[in-house]
Tab-separated table of C-alpha atoms in Angstrom:
chain	number	residue	atom	x	y	z
A	1	MET	CA	37.034	-16.706	8.482
A	2	THR	CA	33.833	-15.628	6.683
A	3	PRO	CA	32.408	-12.371	8.113
A	4	VAL	CA	29.096	-12.862	9.927
A	5	LYS	CA	26.039	-11.794	7.956
A	6	THR	CA	22.483	-12.190	9.220
A	7	ARG	CA	19.140	-11.207	7.785
A	8	PHE	CA	15.711	-10.245	8.962
A	9	ALA	CA	13.250	-11.427	6.347
A	10	PRO	CA	9.685	-10.509	7.343
A	11	SER	CA	6.536	-11.053	5.319
A	12	PRO	CA	4.508	-7.817	5.057
A	13	THR	CA	1.198	-9.150	6.376
A	14	GLY	CA	0.345	-6.719	9.218
A	15	ARG	CA	1.688	-5.553	12.561
A	16	MET	CA	5.032	-6.926	13.700
A	17	HIS	CA	4.555	-9.856	16.059
A	18	VAL	CA	6.743	-9.969	19.152
A	19	GLY	CA	8.264	-13.208	17.830
A	20	ASN	CA	9.297	-11.465	14.608
A	21	LEU	CA	10.730	-8.564	16.580
A	22	ARG	CA	12.793	-11.015	18.628
A	23	THR	CA	14.069	-12.639	15.420
A	24	ALA	CA	15.075	-9.215	14.105
A	25	LEU	CA	16.718	-8.316	17.413
A	26	TYR	CA	18.703	-11.542	17.758
A	27	SER	CA	19.769	-11.358	14.109
A	28	TYR	CA	20.923	-7.786	14.670
A	29	LEU	CA	22.757	-8.646	17.898
A	30	ILE	CA	24.538	-11.680	16.405
A	31	ALA	CA	25.764	-9.603	13.474
A	32	LYS	CA	26.747	-6.522	15.465
A	33	HIS	CA	28.418	-8.479	18.276
A	34	ALA	CA	30.692	-10.070	15.648
A	35	GLY	CA	31.228	-6.816	13.742
A	36	GLY	CA	29.223	-8.230	10.848
A	37	THR	CA	26.367	-7.171	8.564
A	38	PHE	CA	22.637	-7.071	9.312
A	39	MET	CA	20.428	-7.237	6.219
A	40	LEU	CA	16.715	-6.597	5.628
A	41	ARG	CA	14.912	-8.657	2.990
A	42	ILE	CA	11.197	-8.423	2.243
A	43	GLU	CA	9.566	-11.806	1.617
A	44	ASP	CA	6.357	-11.007	-0.248
A	45	THR	CA	5.923	-14.102	-2.377
A	46	ASP	CA	2.653	-14.968	-0.599
A	47	GLN	CA	0.638	-12.432	-2.581
A	48	GLU	CA	-2.688	-13.474	-1.016
A	49	ARG	CA	-1.547	-12.296	2.444
A	50	PHE	CA	0.387	-9.231	1.255
A	51	VAL	CA	-0.614	-5.974	3.018
A	52	PRO	CA	0.978	-2.902	1.357
A	53	GLU	CA	0.913	-0.721	4.494
A	54	ALA	CA	2.779	-3.475	6.380
A	55	LEU	CA	5.945	-2.431	4.537
A	56	ASP	CA	5.826	0.926	6.318
A	57	ILE	CA	5.274	-0.877	9.629
A	58	ILE	CA	8.429	-2.954	9.085
A	59	TYR	CA	10.583	0.090	8.331
A	60	GLN	CA	9.089	2.138	11.160
A	61	THR	CA	9.486	-0.652	13.723
A	62	LEU	CA	13.136	-1.196	12.843
A	63	LYS	CA	13.710	2.567	13.106
A	64	ASP	CA	11.857	2.860	16.423
A	65	THR	CA	13.747	-0.040	17.982
A	66	GLY	CA	17.166	1.072	16.744
A	67	LEU	CA	17.704	-2.074	14.663
A	68	GLU	CA	19.264	-0.250	11.748
A	69	HIS	CA	19.984	-2.530	8.805
A	70	ASP	CA	23.208	-2.259	6.791
A	71	GLU	CA	21.649	-3.579	3.590
A	72	GLY	CA	18.099	-3.689	2.308
A	73	PRO	CA	15.665	-2.351	-0.274
A	74	ASP	CA	16.690	1.190	0.669
A	75	LYS	CA	20.399	0.395	1.135
A	76	ASP	CA	21.935	-1.506	-1.752
A	77	GLY	CA	24.773	-3.742	-0.658
A	78	GLY	CA	25.354	-5.290	-4.078
A	79	VAL	CA	23.214	-8.444	-3.745
A	80	GLY	CA	19.774	-6.963	-4.473
A	81	PRO	CA	17.003	-6.708	-5.246
A	82	TYR	CA	16.018	-7.170	-1.590
A	83	ILE	CA	12.298	-7.693	-2.257
A	84	GLN	CA	11.462	-11.237	-3.315
A	85	SER	CA	8.677	-10.316	-5.764
A	86	GLU	CA	11.252	-8.214	-7.654
A	87	ARG	CA	13.706	-11.104	-7.622
A	88	CYS	CA	10.940	-13.346	-8.907
A	89	ARG	CA	10.319	-11.040	-11.877
A	90	LEU	CA	14.001	-11.356	-12.736
A	91	GLY	CA	13.562	-15.128	-13.003
A	92	ILE	CA	16.081	-15.898	-10.252
A	93	TYR	CA	14.058	-18.660	-8.589
A	94	GLN	CA	12.862	-20.202	-11.834
A	95	LYS	CA	16.481	-20.455	-12.999
A	96	TYR	CA	17.500	-22.447	-9.927
A	97	ALA	CA	14.377	-24.589	-9.988
A	98	ASP	CA	15.106	-25.443	-13.626
A	99	GLN	CA	18.633	-26.430	-12.639
A	100	LEU	CA	17.271	-28.859	-10.050
A	101	VAL	CA	14.899	-30.341	-12.641
A	102	GLU	CA	17.831	-30.824	-15.031
A	103	GLN	CA	19.818	-32.538	-12.264
A	104	GLY	CA	16.923	-34.854	-11.449
A	105	ASP	CA	16.528	-33.340	-7.992
A	106	ALA	CA	13.152	-31.759	-8.838
A	107	TYR	CA	10.235	-32.465	-11.160
A	108	TYR	CA	7.043	-30.991	-12.579
A	109	CYS	CA	3.806	-31.967	-10.857
A	110	PHE	CA	0.426	-31.570	-12.578
A	111	CYS	CA	-1.798	-33.178	-9.912
A	112	SER	CA	-5.092	-31.482	-9.121
A	113	LYS	CA	-6.078	-30.267	-5.648
A	114	GLU	CA	-8.706	-32.990	-5.501
A	115	ARG	CA	-6.111	-35.717	-6.040
A	116	LEU	CA	-3.700	-34.208	-3.516
A	117	GLU	CA	-6.277	-33.968	-0.731
A	118	GLY	CA	-6.435	-37.687	-0.089
A	119	LEU	CA	-2.722	-38.504	-0.222
A	120	LYS	CA	-1.263	-39.900	2.995
A	121	ARG	CA	1.386	-42.352	4.134
A	122	THR	CA	2.300	-44.003	7.418
A	123	VAL	CA	5.693	-43.233	8.966
A	124	GLY	CA	6.718	-44.587	12.351
A	125	GLY	CA	3.186	-45.687	13.118
A	126	LYS	CA	1.564	-42.303	12.388
A	127	GLU	CA	-0.252	-41.154	9.301
A	128	ILE	CA	1.042	-38.015	7.576
A	129	SER	CA	-0.025	-36.060	4.510
A	130	ALA	CA	2.582	-36.573	1.827
A	131	TYR	CA	2.810	-36.539	-1.952
A	132	ASP	CA	3.209	-39.960	-3.571
A	133	LYS	CA	5.677	-38.913	-6.318
A	134	HIS	CA	3.044	-39.689	-8.973
A	135	CYS	CA	4.376	-37.110	-11.463
A	136	LEU	CA	8.025	-38.045	-10.867
A	137	HIS	CA	7.459	-40.971	-13.207
A	138	LEU	CA	6.196	-38.915	-16.156
A	139	SER	CA	8.459	-39.106	-19.208
A	140	LYS	CA	10.092	-35.969	-20.625
A	141	GLU	CA	7.725	-36.170	-23.564
A	142	GLU	CA	4.667	-36.318	-21.293
A	143	VAL	CA	5.926	-33.371	-19.269
A	144	GLN	CA	6.590	-31.292	-22.387
A	145	ALA	CA	3.163	-32.104	-23.798
A	146	LYS	CA	1.428	-31.019	-20.596
A	147	LEU	CA	3.488	-27.831	-20.435
A	148	ALA	CA	2.727	-27.065	-24.107
A	149	ALA	CA	-0.973	-27.580	-23.403
A	150	GLY	CA	-0.777	-25.014	-20.583
A	151	GLU	CA	-1.760	-27.425	-17.820
A	152	PRO	CA	-1.436	-25.904	-14.309
A	153	HIS	CA	1.636	-27.215	-12.542
A	154	VAL	CA	4.151	-26.790	-9.751
A	155	ILE	CA	7.772	-27.842	-9.399
A	156	ARG	CA	8.517	-30.217	-6.519
A	157	PHE	CA	11.782	-31.246	-4.891
A	158	ASN	CA	12.515	-34.969	-5.031
A	159	MET	CA	13.138	-36.013	-1.425
A	160	PRO	CA	14.626	-39.450	-0.706
A	161	LEU	CA	12.290	-42.001	0.893
A	162	GLU	CA	14.985	-44.154	2.486
A	163	GLY	CA	17.452	-43.359	5.274
A	164	THR	CA	17.732	-40.338	7.508
A	165	THR	CA	18.798	-36.686	7.391
A	166	THR	CA	20.731	-35.102	10.242
A	167	PHE	CA	21.206	-31.392	10.728
A	168	HIS	CA	22.774	-29.239	13.424
A	169	ASP	CA	21.205	-26.327	15.241
A	170	GLU	CA	23.258	-24.157	17.587
A	171	ILE	CA	20.562	-24.286	20.272
A	172	TYR	CA	19.001	-27.733	19.875
A	173	GLY	CA	22.100	-29.647	18.766
A	174	ASN	CA	22.027	-32.481	16.225
A	175	ILE	CA	18.569	-33.550	15.074
A	176	THR	CA	17.910	-36.621	12.931
A	177	VAL	CA	14.702	-37.254	10.982
A	178	GLU	CA	13.489	-40.123	8.863
A	179	ASN	CA	13.579	-39.206	5.184
A	180	ALA	CA	10.172	-40.842	4.797
A	181	GLU	CA	8.808	-37.915	6.833
A	182	LEU	CA	10.082	-35.376	4.304
A	183	ASP	CA	7.389	-34.487	1.813
A	184	ASP	CA	8.342	-33.494	-1.741
A	185	LEU	CA	7.988	-29.802	-1.017
A	186	ILE	CA	6.895	-27.403	-3.720
A	187	LEU	CA	9.598	-25.086	-5.032
A	188	ILE	CA	7.648	-23.073	-7.592
A	189	LYS	CA	3.889	-22.574	-7.174
A	190	SER	CA	1.314	-22.664	-9.956
A	191	ASP	CA	1.326	-18.831	-10.045
A	192	GLY	CA	5.025	-18.857	-10.882
A	193	TYR	CA	6.077	-17.547	-7.502
A	194	PRO	CA	8.537	-19.508	-5.378
A	195	THR	CA	7.448	-20.955	-2.068
A	196	TYR	CA	8.726	-19.359	1.113
A	197	ASN	CA	10.984	-22.373	1.726
A	198	PHE	CA	12.671	-22.366	-1.678
A	199	ALA	CA	13.107	-18.597	-1.945
A	200	ASN	CA	14.725	-18.574	1.497
A	201	VAL	CA	17.366	-21.094	0.547
A	202	VAL	CA	18.209	-19.455	-2.772
A	203	ASP	CA	18.329	-15.945	-1.357
A	204	ASP	CA	20.273	-16.849	1.784
A	205	HIS	CA	22.941	-18.450	-0.407
A	206	LEU	CA	23.108	-15.719	-3.046
A	207	MET	CA	23.146	-12.969	-0.420
A	208	GLY	CA	25.891	-14.581	1.645
A	209	ILE	CA	23.910	-15.194	4.835
A	210	THR	CA	26.079	-17.046	7.363
A	211	HIS	CA	23.636	-17.298	10.309
A	212	VAL	CA	19.902	-17.980	9.960
A	213	VAL	CA	17.860	-16.955	13.006
A	214	ARG	CA	14.220	-18.040	13.219
A	215	GLY	CA	11.583	-19.535	15.502
A	216	ASN	CA	11.759	-23.209	16.415
A	217	GLU	CA	8.556	-23.862	14.475
A	218	TYR	CA	10.900	-24.040	11.471
A	219	LEU	CA	12.976	-26.884	12.915
A	220	SER	CA	10.842	-29.435	11.067
A	221	SER	CA	11.502	-27.660	7.746
A	222	THR	CA	15.261	-27.450	8.204
A	223	PRO	CA	16.144	-30.933	6.860
A	224	LYS	CA	14.218	-30.024	3.691
A	225	TYR	CA	16.261	-26.841	3.365
A	226	ASN	CA	19.471	-28.781	3.816
A	227	ARG	CA	18.546	-31.246	1.091
A	228	ILE	CA	18.180	-28.298	-1.286
A	229	TYR	CA	21.510	-26.822	-0.193
A	230	GLU	CA	23.177	-30.190	-0.774
A	231	ALA	CA	21.563	-30.626	-4.196
A	232	PHE	CA	23.177	-27.363	-5.284
A	233	GLY	CA	26.457	-28.107	-3.520
A	234	TRP	CA	26.086	-24.965	-1.415
A	235	GLU	CA	27.433	-24.392	2.092
A	236	ILE	CA	24.782	-24.787	4.799
A	237	PRO	CA	24.461	-21.742	7.096
A	238	THR	CA	24.627	-21.790	10.900
A	239	TYR	CA	21.110	-22.304	12.289
A	240	VAL	CA	19.890	-20.556	15.435
A	241	HIS	CA	16.321	-21.610	16.262
A	242	CYS	CA	14.668	-19.610	19.044
A	243	PRO	CA	12.214	-21.078	21.576
A	244	LEU	CA	8.470	-20.598	21.399
A	245	ILE	CA	6.992	-17.519	23.098
A	246	THR	CA	3.934	-18.355	25.203
A	247	ASN	CA	1.439	-16.389	27.249
A	248	GLU	CA	1.231	-16.860	31.018
A	249	GLU	CA	-1.084	-19.847	30.519
A	250	GLY	CA	1.515	-21.653	28.427
A	251	GLN	CA	-0.283	-21.134	25.110
A	252	LYS	CA	1.399	-19.743	22.013
A	253	LEU	CA	1.288	-15.943	22.057
A	254	SER	CA	-1.431	-15.009	19.569
A	255	LYS	CA	-3.080	-11.852	18.267
A	256	ARG	CA	-6.036	-12.541	20.553
A	257	SER	CA	-3.824	-11.772	23.577
A	258	GLY	CA	-3.965	-8.074	22.729
A	259	HIS	CA	-0.228	-7.571	23.225
A	260	SER	CA	1.327	-9.827	20.615
A	261	SER	CA	2.767	-7.059	18.425
A	262	PHE	CA	5.233	-4.237	18.942
A	263	GLU	CA	2.571	-1.715	17.941
A	264	ASP	CA	0.110	-3.168	20.470
A	265	LEU	CA	2.611	-2.585	23.256
A	266	ILE	CA	3.448	0.968	22.181
A	267	ASP	CA	-0.277	1.744	21.946
A	268	GLN	CA	-0.674	0.439	25.506
A	269	GLY	CA	1.871	2.900	26.855
A	270	TYR	CA	5.089	0.879	26.893
A	271	LEU	CA	8.374	2.512	25.934
A	272	LYS	CA	10.146	1.188	22.851
A	273	GLU	CA	13.459	0.836	24.734
A	274	ALA	CA	11.783	-1.219	27.469
A	275	VAL	CA	10.086	-3.463	24.897
A	276	VAL	CA	13.409	-4.153	23.158
A	277	ASN	CA	15.079	-4.930	26.506
A	278	PHE	CA	12.201	-7.232	27.505
A	279	VAL	CA	12.097	-9.039	24.147
A	280	ALA	CA	15.856	-9.655	24.333
A	281	LEU	CA	15.250	-11.689	27.501
A	282	LEU	CA	12.490	-13.821	25.946
A	283	GLY	CA	14.583	-16.947	25.609
A	284	TRP	CA	18.066	-15.560	26.285
A	285	SER	CA	19.762	-15.025	29.627
A	286	PRO	CA	22.860	-12.921	30.294
A	287	ALA	CA	25.222	-13.832	33.103
A	288	GLY	CA	24.325	-12.439	36.520
A	289	ASP	CA	21.088	-11.003	37.865
A	290	ARG	CA	20.997	-7.725	35.965
A	291	GLU	CA	18.006	-7.262	33.654
A	292	ILE	CA	18.113	-3.655	32.415
A	293	TYR	CA	20.240	-3.220	29.275
A	294	SER	CA	20.456	-0.658	26.507
A	295	LEU	CA	20.676	-1.877	22.909
A	296	LYS	CA	24.352	-0.923	22.868
A	297	GLU	CA	24.984	-2.971	26.015
A	298	LEU	CA	23.074	-5.921	24.584
A	299	THR	CA	25.248	-5.777	21.476
A	300	GLU	CA	28.380	-6.004	23.605
A	301	ILE	CA	27.309	-8.998	25.718
A	302	PHE	CA	24.968	-11.004	23.469
A	303	ASP	CA	26.003	-14.638	22.989
A	304	TYR	CA	23.492	-16.742	21.067
A	305	HIS	CA	24.849	-19.907	22.664
A	306	HIS	CA	22.980	-18.840	25.826
A	307	ILE	CA	19.591	-18.937	24.109
A	308	ASN	CA	17.320	-21.393	25.925
A	309	LYS	CA	15.492	-24.382	24.472
A	310	SER	CA	12.447	-24.157	26.713
A	311	PRO	CA	9.512	-21.857	25.868
A	312	ALA	CA	9.791	-18.211	26.918
A	313	VAL	CA	6.862	-16.830	28.903
A	314	PHE	CA	5.608	-13.357	28.007
A	315	ASP	CA	5.269	-12.082	31.570
A	316	MET	CA	3.229	-8.852	31.556
A	317	THR	CA	4.043	-8.171	35.217
A	318	LYS	CA	7.763	-8.225	34.457
A	319	LEU	CA	7.315	-6.039	31.372
A	320	LYS	CA	5.365	-3.467	33.419
A	321	TRP	CA	8.070	-3.459	36.090
A	322	MET	CA	10.788	-3.041	33.480
A	323	ASN	CA	8.874	-0.246	31.766
A	324	GLY	CA	8.512	1.526	35.115
A	325	GLU	CA	12.265	1.297	35.666
A	326	TYR	CA	12.879	2.932	32.296
A	327	ILE	CA	10.452	5.745	33.141
A	328	LYS	CA	12.095	6.312	36.530
A	329	ALA	CA	15.507	6.559	34.863
A	330	MET	CA	14.310	9.341	32.556
A	331	SER	CA	14.778	13.021	33.249
A	332	ASP	CA	11.647	15.159	33.602
A	333	GLU	CA	12.513	16.737	30.247
A	334	GLU	CA	12.671	13.345	28.515
A	335	PHE	CA	9.477	12.145	30.143
A	336	TYR	CA	7.227	15.119	29.447
A	337	PRO	CA	6.745	14.623	25.661
A	338	LEU	CA	5.613	11.047	26.348
A	339	ALA	CA	3.285	12.074	29.173
A	340	GLU	CA	1.851	15.178	27.527
A	341	PRO	CA	-0.835	13.449	25.381
A	342	TYR	CA	-2.148	11.585	28.436
A	343	LEU	CA	-2.074	14.663	30.636
A	344	LYS	CA	-3.956	16.725	28.066
A	345	LYS	CA	-6.545	13.953	27.888
A	346	TYR	CA	-7.029	13.529	31.632
A	347	VAL	CA	-6.357	17.038	33.038
A	348	THR	CA	-8.661	19.750	31.721
A	349	GLY	CA	-7.916	22.538	34.207
A	350	PRO	CA	-5.480	25.444	33.639
A	351	TYR	CA	-2.619	23.673	35.385
A	352	ASP	CA	1.112	23.390	34.719
A	353	LEU	CA	1.282	19.996	33.018
A	354	LYS	CA	5.079	19.853	33.236
A	355	LYS	CA	4.898	20.056	37.032
A	356	ILE	CA	2.246	17.321	37.094
A	357	ALA	CA	4.361	15.134	34.797
A	358	ALA	CA	7.336	15.495	37.156
A	359	MET	CA	5.086	14.390	40.034
A	360	VAL	CA	3.827	11.207	38.388
A	361	ARG	CA	7.016	10.034	36.629
A	362	THR	CA	8.294	7.820	39.449
A	363	ARG	CA	4.829	6.547	40.375
A	364	ILE	CA	3.732	4.831	37.175
A	365	GLN	CA	4.730	1.729	35.252
A	366	ILE	CA	2.993	2.423	31.946
A	367	LEU	CA	1.789	5.717	30.520
A	368	PRO	CA	-1.976	5.020	30.923
A	369	ASP	CA	-1.323	4.771	34.686
A	370	ILE	CA	-1.176	8.560	34.565
A	371	GLU	CA	-4.987	8.750	34.593
A	372	GLU	CA	-5.458	7.381	38.117
A	373	GLN	CA	-2.630	9.592	39.367
A	374	VAL	CA	-4.121	12.869	38.084
A	375	ASP	CA	-7.903	12.430	37.881
A	376	PHE	CA	-8.492	14.519	41.040
A	377	PHE	CA	-7.071	17.677	39.426
A	378	ASN	CA	-10.320	18.079	37.472
A	379	ALA	CA	-12.555	17.498	40.487
A	380	VAL	CA	-12.252	16.010	43.962
A	381	PRO	CA	-13.867	12.555	43.938
A	382	ASP	CA	-16.544	11.727	46.476
A	383	TYR	CA	-14.896	10.427	49.648
A	384	ASP	CA	-15.791	9.409	53.196
A	385	VAL	CA	-14.753	11.684	56.064
A	386	GLU	CA	-12.993	8.703	57.637
A	387	LEU	CA	-10.292	9.293	55.029
A	388	PHE	CA	-9.113	12.116	57.318
A	389	SER	CA	-8.222	9.495	59.954
A	390	HIS	CA	-4.724	8.208	59.321
A	391	LYS	CA	-2.849	6.144	61.874
A	392	LYS	CA	0.659	6.735	60.557
A	393	SER	CA	0.346	10.541	60.583
A	394	LYS	CA	-1.609	10.428	63.870
A	395	SER	CA	-4.532	12.205	62.182
A	396	THR	CA	-8.160	11.951	63.285
A	397	VAL	CA	-11.352	13.493	61.941
A	398	ASP	CA	-11.356	15.949	64.849
A	399	SER	CA	-7.693	16.927	64.533
A	400	SER	CA	-8.107	17.317	60.784
A	401	ARG	CA	-11.085	19.618	61.207
A	402	ALA	CA	-9.170	21.781	63.688
A	403	ILE	CA	-6.045	21.956	61.515
A	404	LEU	CA	-7.955	22.894	58.366
A	405	LYS	CA	-9.747	25.709	60.214
A	406	ASP	CA	-6.425	27.012	61.571
A	407	VAL	CA	-4.428	26.919	58.344
A	408	LEU	CA	-7.110	28.181	55.958
A	409	PRO	CA	-6.478	31.886	56.715
A	410	LEU	CA	-2.716	31.265	56.610
A	411	LEU	CA	-3.051	29.901	53.105
A	412	GLU	CA	-5.435	32.627	51.997
A	413	ASN	CA	-2.906	35.276	53.071
A	414	ALA	CA	0.316	33.511	52.013
A	415	ALA	CA	2.745	35.926	50.338
A	416	SER	CA	3.449	33.335	47.662
A	417	PHE	CA	1.757	30.056	46.772
A	418	ASP	CA	4.793	28.029	45.741
A	419	ASN	CA	5.739	24.703	47.310
A	420	ASP	CA	8.620	26.002	49.448
A	421	THR	CA	6.682	28.940	50.875
A	422	LEU	CA	3.672	26.779	51.690
A	423	PHE	CA	5.837	24.133	53.342
A	424	ASP	CA	7.550	26.737	55.563
A	425	ILE	CA	4.175	28.194	56.626
A	426	LEU	CA	2.806	24.771	57.548
A	427	LYS	CA	6.026	23.601	59.232
A	428	ASN	CA	6.036	26.715	61.422
A	429	TYR	CA	2.355	26.197	62.242
A	430	ALA	CA	3.042	22.569	63.223
A	431	ALA	CA	5.924	23.620	65.489
A	432	GLU	CA	3.817	26.307	67.128
A	433	LYS	CA	0.932	23.919	67.807
A	434	GLY	CA	3.074	20.935	68.786
A	435	TYR	CA	2.024	18.825	65.788
A	436	LYS	CA	4.207	16.601	63.670
A	437	VAL	CA	4.477	17.972	60.121
A	438	ASN	CA	2.751	14.874	58.719
A	439	THR	CA	-0.217	15.450	61.038
A	440	VAL	CA	-0.718	18.840	59.407
A	441	MET	CA	-0.092	17.703	55.836
A	442	TRP	CA	-2.443	14.709	55.849
A	443	PRO	CA	-5.767	16.600	56.150
A	444	LEU	CA	-4.606	19.162	53.591
A	445	ARG	CA	-3.646	16.513	51.081
A	446	THR	CA	-6.956	14.726	51.681
A	447	ALA	CA	-8.922	17.948	51.304
A	448	VAL	CA	-7.379	18.991	47.987
A	449	SER	CA	-7.312	15.501	46.422
A	450	GLY	CA	-9.956	13.337	48.089
A	451	LYS	CA	-7.592	10.372	47.676
A	452	PRO	CA	-5.478	8.290	50.076
A	453	ALA	CA	-2.530	8.295	47.662
A	454	THR	CA	-1.350	11.129	45.444
A	455	PRO	CA	1.666	11.772	43.199
A	456	ALA	CA	2.946	14.543	45.493
A	457	GLY	CA	2.528	15.928	48.996
A	458	ALA	CA	-0.009	18.539	50.052
A	459	THR	CA	2.135	21.594	49.296
A	460	GLY	CA	3.176	20.299	45.861
A	461	LEU	CA	-0.468	19.672	44.957
A	462	MET	CA	-1.562	23.071	46.207
A	463	GLU	CA	1.144	24.827	44.201
A	464	VAL	CA	-0.231	23.264	40.991
A	465	LEU	CA	-3.886	23.796	41.944
A	466	GLY	CA	-3.254	27.423	42.849
A	467	ARG	CA	-4.547	29.524	45.720
A	468	ASP	CA	-8.181	29.902	44.679
A	469	GLU	CA	-8.772	26.245	43.865
A	470	SER	CA	-6.890	25.009	46.950
A	471	VAL	CA	-8.838	27.315	49.270
A	472	ALA	CA	-12.144	26.293	47.654
A	473	ARG	CA	-11.331	22.597	48.157
A	474	ILE	CA	-10.347	23.111	51.801
A	475	GLN	CA	-13.572	25.037	52.440
A	476	ALA	CA	-15.553	22.180	50.851
A	477	ALA	CA	-13.746	19.701	53.114
A	478	LEU	CA	-14.636	21.739	56.192
A	479	ARG	CA	-18.288	21.704	55.176
A	480	LYS	CA	-18.023	17.933	54.781
A	481	LEU	CA	-16.440	17.591	58.218
A	482	GLY	CA	-19.196	19.732	59.775
């Protein structure tokens, strides 16, 4: 049995779209689940869209997500070069295009853009744009004369007009198309570069790719690929076409959504591990109800036969929930380096940021949520005195005023201002006065934060704020209460 070999073959045109990341992930999982090889190939034959810095993005994204390739431009596996422009300079694609011309399966086309613009034909009652095989009928002498004269040209594949072509996809099953729908696709462009379609077929064969993973937008191109494979007498790979990814309105996920790329999501405070986990579930479902998986666990259980046909919805609510679960599962030590840039941005006082990070870790879903959790450390926001009334803690404005007056000197004279010491002082005070502990804590927490919800209780907040700042805030609250 042939060992499984997959490839991720991105075009370096910008940030990595979520759909491309899913293709890379599924390709990686299929290969690794079978103990096979995962290869990286750079498809840069579309020179007009080529963005040099996008190469770094591809490498960095694969590194960040843990999708380490076994072969690629930086890891020679014996079938390189792994960059298509370099393969083009070696004449690889021209050689195979020439072979097809010799066989009669391809031909030179010299038609101008103006002539091509108006070409259409009707198939199954609908009009499609399609080449009319005009140059197929040129004699060898005419072709040679035009080539000798330096006329611009392309090389086209000669598709049959009669009959049908059937191909098999592992997700969508057998699909049959009318050959009349198959345009004579261009193999070699006028600039000498191969088209994406032709280079893919040649490279996948020469590099030993057994499973081709891609989006279902390429389903319509697959019969054209197969015709090329058959013309060469090459084995057709296993096709795995993944469903469309849509936004919550059912539209194709686009750059305008603001979260269509891996980098967008990282910039917005999502963790790379959570993004990988979430993307794995965009069109694939494991058995059972569990949804949190590490990359290693995904590798062990991934079965591409369970990929769905129907579109996958990019559910931001689910991604936020999942991201929050990953943050909760972290240790305080793991979380702090991620939180530190946000804390330094939002907390300007001389406070222990590590203690604040530990407070907020279980209360956020994405890193920017930190701001609303910590904004009061800089200054107490304006608040209404009715905030001191709290039904659950049995607090009223009057009881709060009385409690703050009583405990202020206790806090001013506390032997230590750490959480445990403060809690013992306040617990003893509550017992002495016949209050529930919560009845004592509520006005203190309100006084030092000015907020109905905080990342920690009153004593935890006061420990971070320190004695002087805590006392000053309680005194300000008493003035507010009158």
